[in-house]
mmCIF file of C-alpha atoms and ligand atoms in Angstrom:
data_model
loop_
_atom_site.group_PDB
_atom_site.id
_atom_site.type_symbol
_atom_site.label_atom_id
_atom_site.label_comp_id
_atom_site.label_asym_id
_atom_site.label_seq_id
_atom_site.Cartn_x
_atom_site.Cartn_y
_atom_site.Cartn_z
ATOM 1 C CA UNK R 7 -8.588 -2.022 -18.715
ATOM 2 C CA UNK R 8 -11.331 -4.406 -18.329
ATOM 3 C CA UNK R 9 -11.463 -7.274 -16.681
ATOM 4 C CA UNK R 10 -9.944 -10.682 -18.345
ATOM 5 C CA UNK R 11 -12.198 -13.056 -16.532
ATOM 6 C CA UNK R 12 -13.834 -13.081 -13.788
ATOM 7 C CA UNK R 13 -11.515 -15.207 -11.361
ATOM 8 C CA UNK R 14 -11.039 -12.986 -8.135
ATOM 9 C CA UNK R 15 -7.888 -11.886 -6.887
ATOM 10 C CA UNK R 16 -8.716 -10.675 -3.863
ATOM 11 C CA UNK R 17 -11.654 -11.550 -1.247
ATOM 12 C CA UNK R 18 -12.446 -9.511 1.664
ATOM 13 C CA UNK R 19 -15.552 -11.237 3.721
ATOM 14 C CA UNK R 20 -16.985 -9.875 6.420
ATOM 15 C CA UNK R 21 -14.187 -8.251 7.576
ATOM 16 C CA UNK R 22 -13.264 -6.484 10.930
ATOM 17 C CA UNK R 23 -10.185 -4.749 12.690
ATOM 18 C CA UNK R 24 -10.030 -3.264 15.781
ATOM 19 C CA UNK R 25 -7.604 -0.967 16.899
ATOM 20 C CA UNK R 26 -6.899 -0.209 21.238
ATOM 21 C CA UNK R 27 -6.761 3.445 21.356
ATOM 22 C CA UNK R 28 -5.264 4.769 24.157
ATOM 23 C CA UNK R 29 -6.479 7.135 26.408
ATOM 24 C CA UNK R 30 -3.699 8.965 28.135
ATOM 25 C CA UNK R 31 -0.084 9.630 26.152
ATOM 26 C CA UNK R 32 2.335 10.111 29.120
ATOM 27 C CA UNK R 33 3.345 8.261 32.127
ATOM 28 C CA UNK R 34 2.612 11.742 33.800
ATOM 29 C CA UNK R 35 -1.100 11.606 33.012
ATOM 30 C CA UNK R 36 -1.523 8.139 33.555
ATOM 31 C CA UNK R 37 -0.071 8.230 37.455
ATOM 32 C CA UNK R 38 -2.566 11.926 37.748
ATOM 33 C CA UNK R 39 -5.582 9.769 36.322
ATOM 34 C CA UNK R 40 -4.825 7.045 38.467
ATOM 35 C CA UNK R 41 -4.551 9.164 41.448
ATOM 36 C CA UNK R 42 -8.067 11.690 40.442
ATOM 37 C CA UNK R 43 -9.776 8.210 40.206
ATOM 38 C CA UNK R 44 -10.168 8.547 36.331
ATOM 39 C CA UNK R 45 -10.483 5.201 34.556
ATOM 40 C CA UNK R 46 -6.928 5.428 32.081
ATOM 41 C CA UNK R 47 -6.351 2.699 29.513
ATOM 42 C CA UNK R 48 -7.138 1.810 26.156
ATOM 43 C CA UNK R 49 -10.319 1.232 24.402
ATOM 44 C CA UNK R 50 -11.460 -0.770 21.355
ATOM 45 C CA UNK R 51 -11.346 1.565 18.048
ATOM 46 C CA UNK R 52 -13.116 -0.111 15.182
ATOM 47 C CA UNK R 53 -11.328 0.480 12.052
ATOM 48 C CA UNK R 54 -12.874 -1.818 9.551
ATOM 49 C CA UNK R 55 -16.414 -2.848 10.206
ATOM 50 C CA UNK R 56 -17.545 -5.979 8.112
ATOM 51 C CA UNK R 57 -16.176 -4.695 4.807
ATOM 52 C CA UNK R 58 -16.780 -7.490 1.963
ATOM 53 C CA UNK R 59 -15.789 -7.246 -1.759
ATOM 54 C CA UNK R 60 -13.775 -9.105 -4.417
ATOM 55 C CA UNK R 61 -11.533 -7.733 -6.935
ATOM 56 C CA UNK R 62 -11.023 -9.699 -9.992
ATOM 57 C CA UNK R 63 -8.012 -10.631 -12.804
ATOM 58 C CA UNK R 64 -7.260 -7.553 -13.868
ATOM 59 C CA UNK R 65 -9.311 -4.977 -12.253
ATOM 60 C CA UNK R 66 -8.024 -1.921 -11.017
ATOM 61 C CA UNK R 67 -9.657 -0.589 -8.001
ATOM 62 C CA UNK R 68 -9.169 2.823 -5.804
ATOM 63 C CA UNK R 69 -10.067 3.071 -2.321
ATOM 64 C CA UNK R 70 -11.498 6.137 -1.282
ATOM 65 C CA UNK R 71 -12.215 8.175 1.719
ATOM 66 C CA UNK R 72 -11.436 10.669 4.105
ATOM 67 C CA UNK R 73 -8.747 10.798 5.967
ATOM 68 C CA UNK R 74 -9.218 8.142 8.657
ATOM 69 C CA UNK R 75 -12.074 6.013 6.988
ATOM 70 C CA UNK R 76 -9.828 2.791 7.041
ATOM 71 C CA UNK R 77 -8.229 3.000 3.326
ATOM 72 C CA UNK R 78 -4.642 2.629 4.561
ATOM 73 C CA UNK R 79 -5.336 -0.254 7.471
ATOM 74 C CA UNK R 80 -7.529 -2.150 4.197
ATOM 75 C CA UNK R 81 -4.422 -2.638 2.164
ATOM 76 C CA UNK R 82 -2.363 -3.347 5.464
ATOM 77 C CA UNK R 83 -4.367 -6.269 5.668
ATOM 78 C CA UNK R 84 -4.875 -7.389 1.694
ATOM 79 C CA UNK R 85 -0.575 -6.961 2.279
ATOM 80 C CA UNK R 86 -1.021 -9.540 4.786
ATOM 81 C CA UNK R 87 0.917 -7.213 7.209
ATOM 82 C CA UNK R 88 -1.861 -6.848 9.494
ATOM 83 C CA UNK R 89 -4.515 -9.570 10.783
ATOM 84 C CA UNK R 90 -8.093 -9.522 10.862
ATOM 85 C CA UNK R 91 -9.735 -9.393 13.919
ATOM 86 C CA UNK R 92 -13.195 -11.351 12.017
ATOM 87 C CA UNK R 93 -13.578 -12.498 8.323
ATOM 88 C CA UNK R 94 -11.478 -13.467 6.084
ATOM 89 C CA UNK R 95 -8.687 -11.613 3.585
ATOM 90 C CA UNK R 96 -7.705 -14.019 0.452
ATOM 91 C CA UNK R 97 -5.451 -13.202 -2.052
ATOM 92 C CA UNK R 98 -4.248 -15.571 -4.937
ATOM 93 C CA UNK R 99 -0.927 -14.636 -6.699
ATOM 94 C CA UNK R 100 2.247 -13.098 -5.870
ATOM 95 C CA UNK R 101 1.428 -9.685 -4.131
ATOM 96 C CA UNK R 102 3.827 -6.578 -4.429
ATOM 97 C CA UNK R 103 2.645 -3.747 -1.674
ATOM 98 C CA UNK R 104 4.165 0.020 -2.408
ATOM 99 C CA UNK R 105 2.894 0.500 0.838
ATOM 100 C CA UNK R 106 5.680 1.050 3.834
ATOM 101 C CA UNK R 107 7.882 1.113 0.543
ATOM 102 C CA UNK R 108 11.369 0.067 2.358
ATOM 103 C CA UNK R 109 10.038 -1.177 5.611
ATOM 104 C CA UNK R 110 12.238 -4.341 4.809
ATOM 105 C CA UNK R 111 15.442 -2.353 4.099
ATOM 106 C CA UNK R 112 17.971 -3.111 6.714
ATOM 107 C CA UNK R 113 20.426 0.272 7.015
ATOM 108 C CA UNK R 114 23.667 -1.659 7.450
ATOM 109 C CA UNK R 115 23.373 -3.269 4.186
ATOM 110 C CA UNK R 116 24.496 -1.827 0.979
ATOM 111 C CA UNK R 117 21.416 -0.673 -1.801
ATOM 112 C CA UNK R 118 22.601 -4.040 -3.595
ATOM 113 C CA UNK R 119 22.159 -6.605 -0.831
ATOM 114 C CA UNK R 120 18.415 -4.767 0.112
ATOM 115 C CA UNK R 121 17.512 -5.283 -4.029
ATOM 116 C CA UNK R 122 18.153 -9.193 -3.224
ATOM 117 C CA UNK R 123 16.685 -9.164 0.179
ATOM 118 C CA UNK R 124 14.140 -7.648 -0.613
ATOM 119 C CA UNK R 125 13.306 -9.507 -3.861
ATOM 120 C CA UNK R 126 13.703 -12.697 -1.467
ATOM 121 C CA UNK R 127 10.639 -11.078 0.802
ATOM 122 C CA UNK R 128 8.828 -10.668 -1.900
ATOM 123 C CA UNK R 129 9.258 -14.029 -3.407
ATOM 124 C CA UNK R 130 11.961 -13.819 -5.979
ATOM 125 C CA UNK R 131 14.379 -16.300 -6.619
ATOM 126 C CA UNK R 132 18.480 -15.435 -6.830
ATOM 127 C CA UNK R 133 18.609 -16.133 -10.460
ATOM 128 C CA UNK R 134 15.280 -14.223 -11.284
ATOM 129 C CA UNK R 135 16.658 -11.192 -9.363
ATOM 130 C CA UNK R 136 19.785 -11.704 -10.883
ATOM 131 C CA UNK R 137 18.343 -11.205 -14.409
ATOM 132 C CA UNK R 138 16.142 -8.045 -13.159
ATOM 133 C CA UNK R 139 18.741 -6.207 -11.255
ATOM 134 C CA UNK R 140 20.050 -4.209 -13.992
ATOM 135 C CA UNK R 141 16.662 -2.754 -14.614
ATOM 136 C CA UNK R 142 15.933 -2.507 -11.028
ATOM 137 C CA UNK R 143 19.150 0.045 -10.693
ATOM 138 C CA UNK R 144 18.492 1.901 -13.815
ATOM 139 C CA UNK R 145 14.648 2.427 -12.874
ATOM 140 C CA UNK R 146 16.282 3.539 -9.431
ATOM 141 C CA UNK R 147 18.786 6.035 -11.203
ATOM 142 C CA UNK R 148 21.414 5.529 -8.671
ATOM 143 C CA UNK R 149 23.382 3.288 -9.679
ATOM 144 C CA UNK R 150 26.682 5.124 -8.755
ATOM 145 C CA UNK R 151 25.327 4.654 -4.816
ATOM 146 C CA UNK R 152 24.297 0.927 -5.316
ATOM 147 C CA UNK R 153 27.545 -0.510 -3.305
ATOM 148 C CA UNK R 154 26.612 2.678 -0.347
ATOM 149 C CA UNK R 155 24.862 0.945 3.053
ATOM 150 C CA UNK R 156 21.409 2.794 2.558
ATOM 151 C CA UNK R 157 21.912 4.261 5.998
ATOM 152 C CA UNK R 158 23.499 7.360 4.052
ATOM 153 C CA UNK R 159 21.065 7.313 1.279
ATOM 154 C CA UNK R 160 18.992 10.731 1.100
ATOM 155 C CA UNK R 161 15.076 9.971 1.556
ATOM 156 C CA UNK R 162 14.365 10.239 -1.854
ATOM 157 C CA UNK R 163 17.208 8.253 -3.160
ATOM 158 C CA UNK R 164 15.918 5.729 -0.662
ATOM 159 C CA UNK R 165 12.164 5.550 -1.824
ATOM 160 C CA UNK R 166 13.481 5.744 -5.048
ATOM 161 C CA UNK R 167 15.055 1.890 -4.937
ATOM 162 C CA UNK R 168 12.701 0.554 -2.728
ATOM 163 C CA UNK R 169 9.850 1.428 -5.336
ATOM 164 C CA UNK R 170 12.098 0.163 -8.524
ATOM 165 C CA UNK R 171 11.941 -3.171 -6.312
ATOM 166 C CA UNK R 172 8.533 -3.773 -5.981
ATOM 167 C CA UNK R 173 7.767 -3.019 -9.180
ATOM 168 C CA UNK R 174 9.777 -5.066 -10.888
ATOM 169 C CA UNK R 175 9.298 -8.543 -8.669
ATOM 170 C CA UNK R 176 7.517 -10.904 -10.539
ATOM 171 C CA UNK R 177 3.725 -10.432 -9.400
ATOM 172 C CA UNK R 178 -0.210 -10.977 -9.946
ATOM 173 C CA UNK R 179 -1.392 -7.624 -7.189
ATOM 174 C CA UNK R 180 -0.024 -4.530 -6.865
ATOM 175 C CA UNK R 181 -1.408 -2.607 -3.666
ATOM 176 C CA UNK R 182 -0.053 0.840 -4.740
ATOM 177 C CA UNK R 183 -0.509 3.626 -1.119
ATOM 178 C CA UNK R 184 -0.168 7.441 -2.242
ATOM 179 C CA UNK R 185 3.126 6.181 -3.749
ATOM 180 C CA UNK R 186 2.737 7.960 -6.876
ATOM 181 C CA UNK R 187 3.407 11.718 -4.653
ATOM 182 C CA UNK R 188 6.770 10.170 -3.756
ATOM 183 C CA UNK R 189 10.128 11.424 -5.931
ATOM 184 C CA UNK R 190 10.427 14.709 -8.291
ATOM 185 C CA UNK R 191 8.641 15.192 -11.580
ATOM 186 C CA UNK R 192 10.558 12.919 -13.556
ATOM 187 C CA UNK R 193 10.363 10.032 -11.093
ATOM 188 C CA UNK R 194 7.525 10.284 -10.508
ATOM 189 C CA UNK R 195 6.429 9.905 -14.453
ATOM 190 C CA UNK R 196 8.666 6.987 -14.694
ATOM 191 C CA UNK R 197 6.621 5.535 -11.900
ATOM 192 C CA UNK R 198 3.018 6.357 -13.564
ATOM 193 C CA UNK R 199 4.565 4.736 -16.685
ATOM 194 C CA UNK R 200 5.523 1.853 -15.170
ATOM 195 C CA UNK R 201 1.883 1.817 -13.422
ATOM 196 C CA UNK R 202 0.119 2.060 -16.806
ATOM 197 C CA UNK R 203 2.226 -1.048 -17.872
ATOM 198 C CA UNK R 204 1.534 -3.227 -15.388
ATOM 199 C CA UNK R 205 -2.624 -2.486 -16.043
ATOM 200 C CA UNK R 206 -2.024 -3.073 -19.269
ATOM 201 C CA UNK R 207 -0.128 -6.452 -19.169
ATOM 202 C CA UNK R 208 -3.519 -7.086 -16.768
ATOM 203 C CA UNK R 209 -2.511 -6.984 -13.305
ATOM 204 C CA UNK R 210 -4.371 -6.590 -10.545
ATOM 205 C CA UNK R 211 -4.037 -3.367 -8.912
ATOM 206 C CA UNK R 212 -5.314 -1.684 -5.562
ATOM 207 C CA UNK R 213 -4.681 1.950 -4.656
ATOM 208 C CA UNK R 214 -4.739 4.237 -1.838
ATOM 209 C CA UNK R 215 -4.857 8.322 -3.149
ATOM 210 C CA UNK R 216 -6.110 11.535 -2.967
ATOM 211 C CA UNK R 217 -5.311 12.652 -6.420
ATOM 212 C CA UNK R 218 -8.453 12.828 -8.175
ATOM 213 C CA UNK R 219 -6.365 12.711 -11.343
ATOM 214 C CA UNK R 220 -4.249 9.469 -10.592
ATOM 215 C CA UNK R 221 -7.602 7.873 -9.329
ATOM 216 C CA UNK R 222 -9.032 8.253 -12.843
ATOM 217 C CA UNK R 223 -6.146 7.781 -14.445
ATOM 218 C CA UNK R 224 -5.013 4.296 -13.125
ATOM 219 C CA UNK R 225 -8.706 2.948 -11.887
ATOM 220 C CA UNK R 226 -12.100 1.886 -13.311
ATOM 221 C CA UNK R 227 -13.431 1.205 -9.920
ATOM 222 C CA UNK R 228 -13.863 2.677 -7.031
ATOM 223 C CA UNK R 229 -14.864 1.436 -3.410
ATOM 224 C CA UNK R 230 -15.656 4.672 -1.013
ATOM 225 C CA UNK R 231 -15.253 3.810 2.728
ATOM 226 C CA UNK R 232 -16.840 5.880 5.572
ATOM 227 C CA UNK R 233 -16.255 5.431 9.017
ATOM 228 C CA UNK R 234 -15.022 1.757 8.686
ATOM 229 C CA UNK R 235 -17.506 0.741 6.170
ATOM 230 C CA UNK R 236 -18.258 0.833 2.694
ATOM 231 C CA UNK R 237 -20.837 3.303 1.366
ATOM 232 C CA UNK R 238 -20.549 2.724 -2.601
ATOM 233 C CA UNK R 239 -18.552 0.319 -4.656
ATOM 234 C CA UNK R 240 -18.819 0.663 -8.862
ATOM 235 C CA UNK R 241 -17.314 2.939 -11.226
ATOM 236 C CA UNK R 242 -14.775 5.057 -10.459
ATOM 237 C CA UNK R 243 -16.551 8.708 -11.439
ATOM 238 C CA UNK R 244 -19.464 7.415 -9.310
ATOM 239 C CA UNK R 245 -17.441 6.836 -6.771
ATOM 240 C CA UNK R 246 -15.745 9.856 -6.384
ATOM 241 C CA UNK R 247 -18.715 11.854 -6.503
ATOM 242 C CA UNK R 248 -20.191 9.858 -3.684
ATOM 243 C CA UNK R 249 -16.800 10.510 -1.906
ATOM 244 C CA UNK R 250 -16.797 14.032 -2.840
ATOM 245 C CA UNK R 251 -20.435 14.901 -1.554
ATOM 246 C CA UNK R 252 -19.895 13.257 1.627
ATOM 247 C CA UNK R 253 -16.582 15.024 1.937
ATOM 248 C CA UNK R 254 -18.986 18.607 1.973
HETATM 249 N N1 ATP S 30 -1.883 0.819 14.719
HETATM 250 C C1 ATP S 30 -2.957 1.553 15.037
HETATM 251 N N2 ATP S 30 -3.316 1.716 16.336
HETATM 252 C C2 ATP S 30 -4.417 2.426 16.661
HETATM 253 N N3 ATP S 30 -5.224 3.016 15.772
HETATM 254 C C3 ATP S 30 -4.913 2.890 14.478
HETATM 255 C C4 ATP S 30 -3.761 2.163 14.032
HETATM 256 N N4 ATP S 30 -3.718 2.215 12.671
HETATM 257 C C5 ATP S 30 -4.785 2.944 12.295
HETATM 258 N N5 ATP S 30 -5.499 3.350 13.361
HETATM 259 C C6 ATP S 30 -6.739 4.144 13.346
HETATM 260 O O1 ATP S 30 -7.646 3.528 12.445
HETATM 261 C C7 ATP S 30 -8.341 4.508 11.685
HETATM 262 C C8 ATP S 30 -8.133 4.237 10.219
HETATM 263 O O2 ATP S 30 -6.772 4.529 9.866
HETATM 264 P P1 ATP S 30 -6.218 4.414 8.387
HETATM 265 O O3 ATP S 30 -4.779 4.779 8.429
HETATM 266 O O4 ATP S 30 -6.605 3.111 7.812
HETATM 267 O O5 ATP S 30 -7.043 5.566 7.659
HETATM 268 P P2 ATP S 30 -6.897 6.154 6.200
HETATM 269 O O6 ATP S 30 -8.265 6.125 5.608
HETATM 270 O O7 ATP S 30 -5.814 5.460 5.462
HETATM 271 O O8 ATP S 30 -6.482 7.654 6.511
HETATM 272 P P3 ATP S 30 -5.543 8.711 5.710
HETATM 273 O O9 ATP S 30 -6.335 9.171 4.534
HETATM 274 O O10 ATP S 30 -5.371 9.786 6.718
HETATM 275 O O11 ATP S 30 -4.269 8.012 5.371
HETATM 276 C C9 ATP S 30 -7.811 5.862 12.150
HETATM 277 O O12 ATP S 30 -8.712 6.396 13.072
HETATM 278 C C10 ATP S 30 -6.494 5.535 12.812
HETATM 279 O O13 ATP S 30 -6.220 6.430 13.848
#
């Protein structure tokens, strides 16, 4: 869809983030590179290096890349769940990430007390989850496990509410991360429906995938990132043929 206006959603400026990667993985090697005389620690990785672009009212934008290029750590920090380490990250509006889908489920607690906590993270009143939990469950289709702690949920059935939360909060940004593989065939068409509603009722929307065909499906623009930084940002075929010819 195209865009409404052209009030940004999102505005990343200048931004960095820079990782410590570590040089030895056991104790063992550590204490044998400390006794050779090798220098063992960590050194600065950077992940992001001064990416800048705004995504406006409506737009629907894929991030592409290969694997390690930054995509995932970009919508960590549009999420808000990691920091910049320069520039800036704004986002206006309620933001619903189906990144780390279930990272705030807490395993003692039943699949109905995680719908309201988790509705409470992401910034939904009692009442208004109140009035959306019926749809939440059905979208879920397990309804008959609702009252079970989600400790004994299977993976799937797991995902399965977690993702029927997010996408039915109450919100302006959708950061959507290779979500749409998640679930069986039917689920996962329930999922791409609900998608294709939420574009269409004009919400903003930011993915992470490596389906060509859910790329051109959901997007109309596409920002390819190399090695930390970006390399093309405009339409979405463009974009993947830049991403594709520097994938060769
Ligand atoms: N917490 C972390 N600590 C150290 N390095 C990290 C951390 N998170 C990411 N990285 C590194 O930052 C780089 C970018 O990772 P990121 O997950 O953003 O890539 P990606 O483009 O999403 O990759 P993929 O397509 O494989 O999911 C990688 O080299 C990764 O190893």
């Amino acid at each position: 869809m195209s865009t409404l206006t052209s009030r940004p959603r999102i505005i990343v400026e200048n931004v960095r983030k820079t990782f410590l990667i570590r040089h030895s993985h056991s104790m063992k090697e550590a204490v044998i590179g400390k006794i050779r005389g090798r220098k063992v620690g960590s050194s600065p990785f950077q992940a992001l290096d001064e990416v800048s672009f705004t995504i406006d009212e409506g737009e629907s934008v894929a991030i592409l890349g290969h694997n390690g290029s930054g995509k995932s750590t970009m919508l960590k920090l549009i999420s808000g769940v990691l920091e910049p380490n320069a520039g800036h990250v704004l986002v206006r509006g309620r933001l619903a990430g189906l990144i780390e889908v279930g990272a705030g489920f807490h395993p003692d607690l039943s699949g109905r007390e995680n719908v309201y906590l988790n509705a409470a993270i992401l910034g939904m009143t009692e009442h208004e989850t109140d009035e959306r939990f019926d749809d939440i469950v059905e979208f879920s289709g397990i309804r008959e496990f609702i009252d079970q702690e989600v400790k004994h949920y299977s993976s799937g059935m797991f995902m399965r509410l977690a993702f029927s939360v997010a996408i039915h909060t109450e919100l302006d940004v959708l950061l959507v991360d290779e979500i749409l593989s998640v679930g069986d065939a039917p689920f996962r068409e329930k999922c791409n429906k609900k998608i294709q509603e939420l574009i269409d009722a004009g919400k903003t929307m930011v993915v992470v995938s490596h389906d060509t065909g859910t790329v051109k499906r959901l997007c109309e623009r596409g920002i390819v990132l190399r090695k930390g930084k970006v390399i093309f940002d405009g339409p979405v075929e463009e974009a993947l043929e830049v991403h594709k010819a520097k994938n060769k």
